[in-house]
Amino acid sequence: MKTILTGDQLALTIKRLSHQILENNSDLSEVCIIGIQPRGVWLSERIAQEIRSLRPETSLQYGILDITFYRDDVRNSLPVANQTDIPFSVENKKVIIIDDVLYTGRTIRAALDALIDFGRPRKVELCVLIDRRFSRELPIQPDYSGKAIDSIVSQRVKVYWKENHGKDEVVLL
Amino acid sequence: MRLSTKHLLGIRELSPQDIQLILDTATQFKEVLQRPIKKVPSLRDVTIVNLFYESSTRTRISFELAEKRLSADTINFTASGSSVSKGETLLDTVNNILSMKVDMVVMRHSASGAPHFLAKHIPAAIVNAGDGINEHPTQALLDAFSIRENLGSLEGKKIAIIGDIMHSRVALSNIYLLKKMGAEVTVAGPPTLIPKHMAEAFDLRVEYDLRKALEWCDVANVLRIQLERQNQVLFSSLREYNLAYGVKRSMLDSLGKKILVMHPGPINRGVELDSDVADSGQSLILQQVENGVAVRMAVLYLLAGREVQPTTI
C-alpha cells in the first residue's frame, strides 16, 4: 500500500481544482457541476462547497447523476442504482462532470450518455481527483486533474473520505 | 446485487431482501421516467416476448412500456388469432418462440401454475403477469411501492384488502408481500368470497363488516368483482354487493381519518367502488398505474443479469 495523497494534500488539491474551475468560468450562472454516483459525489460535494465559499454571492447549480443503467457491462454485475438529482436544465449550459478516479474511461462514457438524456449541454468538461494515465480503454481525458499516477491493472486506487471512512486519504493498493 | 430467484413466478418465492431490492430499484426508474428522454439503454441486447393468453389492458401496456423504456426488443403474442386456436400446446408455442432467440418471457395465463410449468421446461427467465387465481406479483409490488411512496414504509402499516378474496390473484400476492414486509393485513368481504381458514393460514384478520375494516385500516385495497370467474352465485346481485361492500364517499367521510384507497383496475364503478371515491384525492389508482411501469422496469432489469463472473474494477 502506498499513499498517493495525505489528508492535507487532498484538501489542497480540492482547493486547487475549485480555483481552476473558477479561473475558466468567470460566469457561474452558465455552469453546472454534476457529481457521478456513488464515489464521485464525495469529491463534487467538497468542490461545490469550496466554490460556494469562494463565490458566496452566486448560486451554484449542482446535481448528482447515477450512471448504472448506462454502463456497458450492466447485465454482468447488476450494480445497485443510486439516486439521480439534477434539479435544473442542462440545455445549453457548460457542464462539469466530477468523478474521483479516471481509469478505463468507461464510467465517463456512460455518464456522457446519461447526461445527454437530460438535454444538450453547450460544453462538457471532466474533473477528476486521480487520473490513472496510460490505462484508458476509450479516448477520454480530464480537463481538471488532481494528480496523475502510473499504475498497473492489478493495482487499485482507494479514496477515503472523512464523511464516510473517518479520514481523508488516497492510497494505491 | 441479484434477486435470489431466476424467475418472478410469485411473491411467495421472494425473500424480503428481494422485495426491498425491487422497490429500491423501482425508485430510481421512477426518476428516469421524469426525464426529458424517458429511456435507458440497459437491456438493449435483450428480447422479451409478452405472452398473453388472457385479456389485459393495464398490465400488457405497462410491461410493454417498461420493456421499451429499458431499450429491450419486444414481441407481443395474444392467444386469439394465433396457432393456439389450431391446438398448439403452451410448451410448443413457447419453444417455437424461444428458438427465435428470445431471452425473457412475460406471461399471463388463465391456468394457475402455467408460468411455473414453463419455468421447469425452458431456459428463459419468466415473469408471471397473472396466472389464474394464483398470483399477480408485479401488481402486489406496485401496490407496495405506492403505499411506501405515500406512507414511508410498509412495516406496521394496516392494509385492508376488500372484496373478492377467493378469486383474486392480486389479493394472494398482496397478502404474501405485505406479511413478508411486516405490514398488518385484514381481508374483508362477504363470507362466500373469503376462503375458509384464511386467518390461520396467513396470520391475518378476517372481517365481514366493511365499516369495521375501514375504521381499522390505513390503506384500503379494493378488489374488482371478477364477473368472469363467478361460475356459481356467491352473492345475490351487484346492487346488493354495492350496498353491503361498495366503498362509498359518505362512509369514508364518517371515519374521522383519511385513509388511502387503491384498486388494481379495471373498476366496476358503482359496484365495489363508487365514482366519487375512485376519482377523489384519497384514491391512488392512477398513481398505481404510473408506478407500475417503474416497478416492472425494476423486475425486468433485475432478472436480466448475465451468468458470468463479475470482473474486478
Short mmCIF file of C-alpha atoms in Angstrom, two decimals:
data_model
loop_
_atom_site.label_atom_id
_atom_site.label_comp_id
_atom_site.label_asym_id
_atom_site.label_seq_id
_atom_site.Cartn_x
_atom_site.Cartn_y
_atom_site.Cartn_z
CA MET A 1 0.00 0.00 0.00
CA LYS A 2 1.28 3.42 -0.95
CA THR A 3 -0.20 6.78 0.00
CA ILE A 4 -0.89 8.94 -3.03
CA LEU A 5 -2.42 11.91 -1.20
CA THR A 6 -2.49 12.60 2.54
CA GLY A 7 -5.41 14.43 4.14
CA ASP A 8 -3.64 17.80 3.90
CA GLN A 9 -2.60 17.24 0.31
CA LEU A 10 -6.16 16.20 -0.58
CA ALA A 11 -7.55 19.42 0.90
CA LEU A 12 -5.04 21.48 -1.10
CA THR A 13 -5.81 19.57 -4.30
CA ILE A 14 -9.55 20.18 -3.89
CA LYS A 15 -8.86 23.89 -3.34
CA ARG A 16 -6.72 23.97 -6.50
CA LEU A 17 -9.34 22.16 -8.61
CA SER A 18 -12.02 24.60 -7.37
CA HIS A 19 -9.84 27.58 -8.25
CA GLN A 20 -9.10 26.16 -11.69
CA ILE A 21 -12.80 25.69 -12.35
CA LEU A 22 -13.46 29.30 -11.31
CA GLU A 23 -10.50 30.52 -13.35
CA ASN A 24 -12.00 29.00 -16.51
CA ASN A 25 -15.58 30.02 -15.70
CA SER A 26 -15.99 33.56 -14.54
CA ASP A 27 -19.75 33.47 -15.10
CA LEU A 28 -21.07 30.71 -12.84
CA SER A 29 -24.68 31.18 -13.96
CA GLU A 30 -23.86 29.29 -17.18
CA VAL A 31 -22.08 26.45 -15.37
CA CYS A 32 -23.40 23.36 -13.66
CA ILE A 33 -21.45 20.83 -11.65
CA ILE A 34 -22.54 17.22 -11.66
CA GLY A 35 -21.03 14.54 -9.41
CA ILE A 36 -21.05 10.92 -10.55
CA GLN A 37 -22.71 8.47 -8.15
CA PRO A 38 -21.62 6.96 -5.90
CA ARG A 39 -17.99 7.82 -5.24
CA GLY A 40 -17.62 10.96 -7.33
CA VAL A 41 -20.22 12.67 -5.15
CA TRP A 42 -17.87 12.85 -2.14
CA LEU A 43 -15.48 14.93 -4.27
CA SER A 44 -18.15 17.00 -6.02
CA GLU A 45 -19.72 17.95 -2.65
CA ARG A 46 -16.33 19.27 -1.47
CA ILE A 47 -15.69 21.17 -4.69
CA ALA A 48 -19.21 22.66 -4.71
CA GLN A 49 -18.73 23.72 -1.08
CA GLU A 50 -15.37 25.32 -1.90
CA ILE A 51 -16.74 27.18 -4.91
CA ARG A 52 -19.74 28.43 -2.90
CA SER A 53 -17.42 29.80 -0.22
CA LEU A 54 -15.26 31.50 -2.86
CA ARG A 55 -18.29 32.98 -4.65
CA PRO A 56 -20.93 33.37 -1.92
CA GLU A 57 -22.94 35.87 -4.00
CA THR A 58 -23.78 33.44 -6.83
CA SER A 59 -25.87 30.29 -6.57
CA LEU A 60 -24.11 27.24 -7.96
CA GLN A 61 -26.13 24.75 -10.00
CA TYR A 62 -25.18 21.41 -8.54
CA GLY A 63 -26.54 17.94 -9.25
CA ILE A 64 -25.72 14.25 -8.86
CA LEU A 65 -26.00 11.65 -11.60
CA ASP A 66 -26.24 7.86 -11.37
CA ILE A 67 -24.96 6.07 -14.45
CA THR A 68 -25.76 2.45 -13.53
CA PHE A 69 -28.36 1.91 -16.26
CA TYR A 70 -25.98 3.26 -18.92
CA ARG A 71 -22.98 1.05 -18.13
CA ASP A 72 -21.85 -1.19 -21.00
CA ASP A 73 -21.39 -4.09 -18.55
CA VAL A 74 -24.64 -3.54 -16.65
CA ARG A 75 -26.01 -7.04 -17.21
CA ASN A 76 -22.86 -8.72 -15.89
CA SER A 77 -22.91 -7.23 -12.43
CA LEU A 78 -26.34 -5.57 -11.94
CA PRO A 79 -24.95 -2.86 -9.65
CA VAL A 80 -27.37 -1.25 -7.21
CA ALA A 81 -28.61 2.03 -8.65
CA ASN A 82 -28.24 5.26 -6.69
CA GLN A 83 -30.21 8.47 -6.67
CA THR A 84 -30.04 10.93 -9.55
CA ASP A 85 -30.91 14.54 -8.77
CA ILE A 86 -30.44 17.19 -11.43
CA PRO A 87 -32.90 19.93 -10.38
CA PHE A 88 -32.13 22.24 -13.34
CA SER A 89 -31.94 22.15 -17.12
CA VAL A 90 -28.54 21.34 -18.66
CA GLU A 91 -29.72 22.64 -22.02
CA ASN A 92 -27.05 24.97 -23.48
CA LYS A 93 -25.10 25.03 -20.19
CA LYS A 94 -21.48 24.23 -19.56
CA VAL A 95 -21.46 21.02 -17.55
CA ILE A 96 -18.50 19.93 -15.44
CA ILE A 97 -18.64 16.22 -14.62
CA ILE A 98 -16.82 15.26 -11.43
CA ASP A 99 -15.57 11.78 -10.51
CA ASP A 100 -12.94 10.54 -8.09
CA VAL A 101 -10.79 8.20 -10.21
CA LEU A 102 -10.45 8.14 -14.00
CA TYR A 103 -9.28 4.71 -15.13
CA THR A 104 -10.62 2.98 -18.27
CA GLY A 105 -12.93 5.89 -19.16
CA ARG A 106 -15.98 3.63 -19.40
CA THR A 107 -17.78 5.29 -16.49
CA ILE A 108 -17.38 8.70 -18.13
CA ARG A 109 -18.60 7.29 -21.47
CA ALA A 110 -21.76 6.12 -19.64
CA ALA A 111 -22.02 9.47 -17.84
CA LEU A 112 -21.94 11.33 -21.17
CA ASP A 113 -24.78 9.16 -22.48
CA ALA A 114 -26.79 9.68 -19.29
CA LEU A 115 -26.16 13.43 -19.34
CA ILE A 116 -27.32 13.83 -22.94
CA ASP A 117 -30.69 12.32 -21.91
CA PHE A 118 -31.26 15.44 -19.79
CA GLY A 119 -30.69 17.86 -22.65
CA ARG A 120 -27.96 19.20 -24.92
CA PRO A 121 -25.19 20.92 -22.99
CA ARG A 122 -23.13 23.59 -24.76
CA LYS A 123 -19.93 22.04 -23.46
CA VAL A 124 -18.96 19.18 -21.15
CA GLU A 125 -15.75 19.10 -19.13
CA LEU A 126 -14.31 16.43 -16.87
CA CYS A 127 -12.74 16.96 -13.45
CA VAL A 128 -11.13 14.03 -11.60
CA LEU A 129 -9.12 13.69 -8.42
CA ILE A 130 -6.87 10.85 -9.61
CA ASP A 131 -6.00 10.18 -13.25
CA ARG A 132 -4.65 6.65 -13.78
CA ARG A 133 -2.95 7.59 -17.01
CA PHE A 134 -1.98 5.15 -19.78
CA SER A 135 -4.81 2.77 -18.80
CA ARG A 136 -7.64 4.23 -20.86
CA GLU A 137 -9.83 1.94 -22.98
CA LEU A 138 -11.67 4.87 -24.58
CA PRO A 139 -10.47 8.24 -25.90
CA ILE A 140 -11.40 10.26 -22.81
CA GLN A 141 -9.14 12.75 -20.99
CA PRO A 142 -9.70 15.01 -17.98
CA ASP A 143 -9.82 18.82 -18.21
CA TYR A 144 -9.04 19.21 -14.50
CA SER A 145 -6.88 16.59 -12.80
CA GLY A 146 -5.89 16.44 -9.13
CA LYS A 147 -2.99 14.08 -9.59
CA ALA A 148 -1.91 11.80 -12.43
CA ILE A 149 -0.43 8.47 -11.39
CA ASP A 150 1.09 5.47 -13.11
CA SER A 151 -0.38 2.14 -12.06
CA ILE A 152 -0.82 -1.40 -13.33
CA VAL A 153 -4.07 -3.32 -13.83
CA SER A 154 -3.76 -5.39 -10.66
CA GLN A 155 -3.47 -2.26 -8.51
CA ARG A 156 -6.44 -0.38 -7.10
CA VAL A 157 -6.83 3.26 -6.15
CA LYS A 158 -8.87 3.75 -3.00
CA VAL A 159 -10.13 7.18 -1.96
CA TYR A 160 -11.18 7.61 1.68
CA TRP A 161 -13.44 10.45 2.77
CA LYS A 162 -13.85 11.78 6.29
CA GLU A 163 -17.67 11.76 5.96
CA ASN A 164 -17.69 8.06 5.16
CA HIS A 165 -14.46 6.44 6.31
CA GLY A 166 -13.33 8.76 9.13
CA LYS A 167 -10.22 10.01 7.29
CA ASP A 168 -9.23 11.84 4.12
CA GLU A 169 -6.64 9.88 2.17
CA VAL A 170 -5.90 8.41 -1.27
CA VAL A 171 -3.93 5.15 -1.42
CA LEU A 172 -2.73 2.74 -4.06
CA LEU A 173 -3.40 -0.90 -3.16
CA MET B 1 -26.93 -7.30 -6.49
CA ARG B 2 -29.18 -10.01 -7.76
CA LEU B 3 -32.53 -11.47 -6.84
CA SER B 4 -32.47 -14.86 -5.16
CA THR B 5 -34.59 -16.29 -8.00
CA LYS B 6 -34.12 -16.61 -11.73
CA HIS B 7 -37.83 -16.06 -12.48
CA LEU B 8 -40.58 -13.95 -10.96
CA LEU B 9 -43.27 -16.58 -10.56
CA GLY B 10 -44.87 -15.19 -7.45
CA ILE B 11 -44.26 -13.18 -4.31
CA ARG B 12 -44.28 -16.50 -2.43
CA GLU B 13 -40.81 -17.33 -3.84
CA LEU B 14 -39.27 -13.92 -2.99
CA SER B 15 -37.35 -13.02 0.16
CA PRO B 16 -37.93 -9.70 1.97
CA GLN B 17 -34.50 -8.62 0.65
CA ASP B 18 -35.62 -9.36 -2.93
CA ILE B 19 -38.74 -7.24 -2.43
CA GLN B 20 -36.70 -4.42 -0.91
CA LEU B 21 -34.25 -4.53 -3.82
CA ILE B 22 -37.05 -4.40 -6.41
CA LEU B 23 -38.77 -1.46 -4.69
CA ASP B 24 -35.50 0.46 -4.24
CA THR B 25 -34.54 -0.11 -7.88
CA ALA B 26 -38.03 1.00 -8.95
CA THR B 27 -37.48 4.31 -7.13
CA GLN B 28 -34.54 5.03 -9.43
CA PHE B 29 -36.52 4.00 -12.52
CA LYS B 30 -39.36 6.31 -11.47
CA GLU B 31 -36.84 9.17 -11.62
CA VAL B 32 -35.79 8.01 -15.12
CA LEU B 33 -39.44 8.30 -16.19
CA GLN B 34 -39.47 12.00 -15.23
CA ARG B 35 -36.55 12.84 -17.55
CA PRO B 36 -36.89 14.54 -20.94
CA ILE B 37 -35.72 11.25 -22.52
CA LYS B 38 -37.50 8.56 -20.53
CA LYS B 39 -35.32 5.72 -21.65
CA VAL B 40 -32.13 3.93 -20.60
CA PRO B 41 -30.05 1.53 -22.71
CA SER B 42 -29.68 -1.21 -20.05
CA LEU B 43 -31.47 -4.06 -21.87
CA ARG B 44 -30.78 -3.14 -25.47
CA ASP B 45 -29.36 -6.64 -26.13
CA VAL B 46 -32.40 -8.40 -24.65
CA THR B 47 -35.51 -9.62 -26.46
CA ILE B 48 -38.69 -10.12 -24.47
CA VAL B 49 -41.90 -11.83 -25.55
CA ASN B 50 -45.19 -10.79 -23.97
CA LEU B 51 -47.32 -13.90 -23.96
CA PHE B 52 -50.91 -13.02 -23.10
CA TYR B 53 -53.33 -15.94 -23.03
CA GLU B 54 -55.85 -13.80 -21.17
CA SER B 55 -57.09 -10.29 -21.88
CA SER B 56 -55.36 -7.36 -20.24
CA THR B 57 -55.05 -3.62 -20.77
CA ARG B 58 -53.01 -2.11 -17.96
CA THR B 59 -50.61 -4.96 -17.35
CA ARG B 60 -49.81 -5.57 -21.01
CA ILE B 61 -49.28 -1.89 -21.85
CA SER B 62 -47.34 -1.38 -18.64
CA PHE B 63 -44.99 -4.29 -19.36
CA GLU B 64 -44.53 -3.22 -22.94
CA LEU B 65 -43.72 0.35 -21.93
CA ALA B 66 -41.32 -0.90 -19.25
CA GLU B 67 -39.54 -3.05 -21.84
CA LYS B 68 -39.29 -0.19 -24.31
CA ARG B 69 -38.06 2.24 -21.63
CA LEU B 70 -35.25 -0.25 -20.98
CA SER B 71 -34.47 -0.42 -24.72
CA ALA B 72 -35.37 -4.12 -24.96
CA ASP B 73 -36.83 -5.56 -28.17
CA THR B 74 -40.37 -6.80 -27.67
CA ILE B 75 -42.73 -9.23 -29.35
CA ASN B 76 -46.40 -9.33 -28.45
CA PHE B 77 -48.34 -12.54 -28.56
CA THR B 78 -52.03 -12.87 -27.86
CA ALA B 79 -53.73 -16.24 -27.87
CA SER B 80 -56.59 -15.11 -30.08
CA GLY B 81 -55.55 -15.12 -33.72
CA SER B 82 -52.53 -17.38 -33.10
CA SER B 83 -51.85 -21.07 -33.66
CA VAL B 84 -53.23 -21.73 -30.18
CA SER B 85 -56.62 -21.92 -31.88
CA LYS B 86 -55.18 -24.70 -34.07
CA GLY B 87 -54.40 -26.71 -30.96
CA GLU B 88 -50.72 -25.96 -30.38
CA THR B 89 -49.68 -26.65 -26.78
CA LEU B 90 -48.29 -23.97 -24.48
CA LEU B 91 -44.86 -25.59 -24.36
CA ASP B 92 -44.69 -25.95 -28.16
CA THR B 93 -45.69 -22.33 -28.66
CA VAL B 94 -43.09 -21.07 -26.22
CA ASN B 95 -40.32 -23.32 -27.54
CA ASN B 96 -41.01 -22.11 -31.07
CA ILE B 97 -40.79 -18.50 -29.94
CA LEU B 98 -37.61 -19.18 -27.96
CA SER B 99 -35.92 -20.80 -30.94
CA MET B 100 -36.02 -17.32 -32.47
CA LYS B 101 -33.59 -16.23 -29.69
CA VAL B 102 -35.84 -14.67 -27.10
CA ASP B 103 -34.34 -14.06 -23.65
CA MET B 104 -37.32 -13.43 -21.40
CA VAL B 105 -40.99 -14.37 -21.28
CA VAL B 106 -43.68 -12.25 -19.66
CA MET B 107 -46.80 -14.34 -19.43
CA ARG B 108 -50.41 -14.19 -18.37
CA HIS B 109 -52.48 -17.35 -18.37
CA SER B 110 -55.87 -18.37 -17.07
CA ALA B 111 -54.45 -21.59 -15.60
CA SER B 112 -52.86 -21.23 -12.17
CA GLY B 113 -49.29 -22.53 -12.28
CA ALA B 114 -48.79 -22.11 -16.04
CA PRO B 115 -45.62 -19.98 -15.58
CA HIS B 116 -44.28 -22.47 -13.01
CA PHE B 117 -44.74 -25.24 -15.57
CA LEU B 118 -42.87 -23.23 -18.21
CA ALA B 119 -40.05 -22.38 -15.79
CA LYS B 120 -39.36 -26.10 -15.37
CA HIS B 121 -39.11 -26.70 -19.10
CA ILE B 122 -37.48 -23.70 -20.75
CA PRO B 123 -34.20 -21.83 -20.17
CA ALA B 124 -35.54 -18.24 -20.47
CA ALA B 125 -36.38 -16.08 -17.45
CA ILE B 126 -40.13 -15.95 -16.81
CA VAL B 127 -42.16 -13.12 -15.34
CA ASN B 128 -45.64 -14.01 -14.18
CA ALA B 129 -48.11 -11.32 -15.26
CA GLY B 130 -51.02 -13.13 -13.59
CA ASP B 131 -51.83 -16.84 -13.55
CA GLY B 132 -55.44 -17.89 -12.94
CA ILE B 133 -56.40 -17.37 -9.31
CA ASN B 134 -52.84 -17.87 -8.03
CA GLU B 135 -50.59 -14.80 -8.15
CA HIS B 136 -50.06 -11.44 -9.85
CA PRO B 137 -46.68 -10.48 -8.37
CA THR B 138 -45.97 -7.23 -10.22
CA GLN B 139 -49.36 -5.84 -9.14
CA ALA B 140 -48.53 -6.54 -5.49
CA LEU B 141 -45.10 -4.94 -5.96
CA LEU B 142 -46.56 -1.78 -7.47
CA ASP B 143 -49.21 -1.64 -4.72
CA ALA B 144 -46.42 -1.91 -2.14
CA PHE B 145 -44.40 0.74 -3.98
CA SER B 146 -47.40 3.10 -3.96
CA ILE B 147 -48.03 2.52 -0.24
CA ARG B 148 -44.35 3.06 0.54
CA GLU B 149 -44.32 6.25 -1.50
CA ASN B 150 -47.29 7.66 0.43
CA LEU B 151 -46.68 6.30 3.93
CA GLY B 152 -42.89 5.98 4.00
CA SER B 153 -42.70 2.25 4.69
CA LEU B 154 -44.76 -0.92 4.88
CA GLU B 155 -43.75 -2.06 8.33
CA GLY B 156 -46.58 -1.85 10.85
CA LYS B 157 -48.98 -0.32 8.34
CA LYS B 158 -52.57 -1.57 8.36
CA ILE B 159 -53.83 -2.69 4.98
CA ALA B 160 -57.38 -3.88 4.35
CA ILE B 161 -57.94 -5.97 1.22
CA ILE B 162 -61.62 -5.75 0.37
CA GLY B 163 -63.84 -7.75 -1.97
CA ASP B 164 -63.47 -10.99 -3.89
CA ILE B 165 -60.57 -12.55 -1.99
CA MET B 166 -61.40 -16.06 -3.24
CA HIS B 167 -60.85 -15.45 -6.96
CA SER B 168 -58.25 -12.72 -6.70
CA ARG B 169 -54.61 -13.31 -7.61
CA VAL B 170 -53.98 -9.68 -6.63
CA ALA B 171 -55.19 -10.46 -3.10
CA LEU B 172 -52.94 -13.50 -2.71
CA SER B 173 -49.82 -11.74 -3.99
CA ASN B 174 -50.58 -8.73 -1.79
CA ILE B 175 -51.05 -10.90 1.29
CA TYR B 176 -47.72 -12.67 0.76
CA LEU B 177 -45.90 -9.41 0.16
CA LEU B 178 -47.42 -7.40 2.99
CA LYS B 179 -46.83 -10.18 5.53
CA LYS B 180 -43.21 -10.57 4.39
CA MET B 181 -42.62 -6.84 4.76
CA GLY B 182 -44.14 -6.64 8.24
CA ALA B 183 -47.48 -4.98 7.48
CA GLU B 184 -50.74 -5.94 9.17
CA VAL B 185 -53.43 -7.32 6.89
CA THR B 186 -57.20 -7.64 7.14
CA VAL B 187 -59.25 -9.24 4.40
CA ALA B 188 -62.85 -8.10 4.20
CA GLY B 189 -65.79 -9.16 2.10
CA PRO B 190 -68.83 -11.40 2.07
CA PRO B 191 -68.21 -14.81 3.71
CA THR B 192 -68.87 -16.52 0.38
CA LEU B 193 -65.91 -14.70 -1.23
CA ILE B 194 -63.38 -15.34 1.55
CA PRO B 195 -61.82 -18.84 1.63
CA LYS B 196 -62.07 -20.80 4.86
CA HIS B 197 -59.11 -20.89 7.27
CA MET B 198 -57.67 -17.71 5.73
CA ALA B 199 -56.85 -16.19 9.13
CA GLU B 200 -54.86 -19.21 10.37
CA ALA B 201 -53.14 -19.87 7.05
CA PHE B 202 -51.75 -16.36 6.64
CA ASP B 203 -51.82 -14.91 10.16
CA LEU B 204 -54.21 -12.12 9.22
CA ARG B 205 -57.60 -10.80 10.32
CA VAL B 206 -60.87 -11.61 8.57
CA GLU B 207 -63.65 -9.04 8.73
CA TYR B 208 -67.16 -9.35 7.33
CA ASP B 209 -68.19 -5.81 8.22
CA LEU B 210 -66.85 -3.26 5.71
CA ARG B 211 -67.16 -0.34 8.13
CA LYS B 212 -65.04 -2.06 10.79
CA ALA B 213 -62.37 -2.89 8.22
CA LEU B 214 -62.22 0.73 7.03
CA GLU B 215 -62.09 2.06 10.59
CA TRP B 216 -59.12 -0.21 11.29
CA CYS B 217 -57.01 0.37 8.21
CA ASP B 218 -54.54 2.98 6.86
CA VAL B 219 -55.00 1.79 3.29
CA ALA B 220 -58.00 0.07 1.67
CA ASN B 221 -57.08 -2.01 -1.37
CA VAL B 222 -60.44 -2.59 -3.05
CA LEU B 223 -60.57 -5.52 -5.47
CA ARG B 224 -62.60 -5.94 -8.60
CA ILE B 225 -65.61 -8.24 -8.52
CA GLN B 226 -64.48 -10.75 -11.14
CA LEU B 227 -67.67 -11.40 -13.05
CA GLU B 228 -65.84 -13.75 -15.44
CA ARG B 229 -64.74 -16.08 -12.65
CA GLN B 230 -68.12 -16.40 -10.87
CA ASN B 231 -69.38 -19.79 -12.00
CA GLN B 232 -71.71 -20.04 -9.06
CA VAL B 233 -73.83 -17.40 -7.40
CA LEU B 234 -71.85 -16.16 -4.41
CA PHE B 235 -73.86 -13.01 -3.77
CA SER B 236 -77.37 -12.27 -4.86
CA SER B 237 -76.88 -9.19 -7.05
CA LEU B 238 -74.35 -6.50 -7.91
CA ARG B 239 -76.65 -3.92 -6.33
CA GLU B 240 -76.77 -5.84 -3.09
CA TYR B 241 -72.99 -6.23 -3.15
CA ASN B 242 -72.65 -2.47 -3.59
CA LEU B 243 -74.98 -1.77 -0.68
CA ALA B 244 -73.06 -4.04 1.70
CA TYR B 245 -69.46 -3.87 0.44
CA GLY B 246 -69.21 -0.96 -2.00
CA VAL B 247 -66.84 1.75 -0.72
CA LYS B 248 -68.83 4.95 -0.53
CA ARG B 249 -67.96 8.60 -0.03
CA SER B 250 -70.30 9.01 2.96
CA MET B 251 -68.69 6.11 4.79
CA LEU B 252 -65.13 7.37 4.15
CA ASP B 253 -66.11 10.86 5.36
CA SER B 254 -67.56 9.48 8.58
CA LEU B 255 -64.38 7.59 9.57
CA GLY B 256 -62.75 10.61 11.21
CA LYS B 257 -59.43 9.91 9.44
CA LYS B 258 -58.20 9.98 5.88
CA ILE B 259 -57.41 6.52 4.59
CA LEU B 260 -55.91 5.84 1.18
CA VAL B 261 -57.93 3.91 -1.40
CA MET B 262 -56.33 1.64 -4.00
CA HIS B 263 -57.78 -0.52 -6.76
CA PRO B 264 -55.91 -2.74 -9.24
CA GLY B 265 -58.34 -1.91 -12.07
CA PRO B 266 -60.43 -2.20 -14.10
CA ILE B 267 -63.02 -0.61 -11.78
CA ASN B 268 -66.63 -1.74 -11.78
CA ARG B 269 -67.92 1.73 -10.98
CA GLY B 270 -70.89 1.64 -8.64
CA VAL B 271 -70.17 -1.95 -7.61
CA GLU B 272 -67.05 -2.25 -5.44
CA LEU B 273 -66.12 1.42 -5.68
CA ASP B 274 -68.32 4.49 -6.19
CA SER B 275 -67.16 7.10 -8.66
CA ASP B 276 -66.85 9.88 -6.08
CA VAL B 277 -64.34 7.69 -4.23
CA ALA B 278 -62.43 6.43 -7.27
CA ASP B 279 -61.90 9.95 -8.61
CA SER B 280 -61.15 11.65 -5.28
CA GLY B 281 -57.86 12.85 -3.80
CA GLN B 282 -57.85 9.84 -1.47
CA SER B 283 -57.56 7.48 -4.41
CA LEU B 284 -54.12 6.26 -5.52
CA ILE B 285 -55.47 4.44 -8.56
CA LEU B 286 -53.76 6.44 -11.30
CA GLN B 287 -50.60 6.72 -9.19
CA GLN B 288 -50.60 2.90 -9.03
CA VAL B 289 -50.74 2.70 -12.81
CA GLU B 290 -47.89 5.20 -13.13
CA ASN B 291 -45.76 3.30 -10.62
CA GLY B 292 -46.47 0.04 -12.45
CA VAL B 293 -44.08 0.94 -15.26
CA ALA B 294 -41.20 1.76 -12.88
CA VAL B 295 -41.76 -1.42 -10.83
CA ARG B 296 -41.88 -3.61 -13.95
CA MET B 297 -38.70 -1.95 -15.24
CA ALA B 298 -37.03 -2.89 -11.95
CA VAL B 299 -38.21 -6.51 -12.19
CA LEU B 300 -37.07 -6.93 -15.80
CA TYR B 301 -33.75 -5.21 -15.11
CA LEU B 302 -33.01 -7.39 -12.08
CA LEU B 303 -33.92 -10.62 -13.91
CA ALA B 304 -31.81 -9.78 -16.98
CA GLY B 305 -28.43 -10.35 -15.34
CA ARG B 306 -25.96 -12.44 -17.32
CA GLU B 307 -24.49 -15.60 -15.85
CA VAL B 308 -20.84 -14.53 -15.75
CA GLN B 309 -18.21 -13.87 -13.13
CA PRO B 310 -18.16 -10.13 -12.43
CA THR B 311 -14.85 -8.59 -13.43
CA THR B 312 -12.97 -6.63 -10.81
CA ILE B 313 -12.80 -2.90 -11.41
#
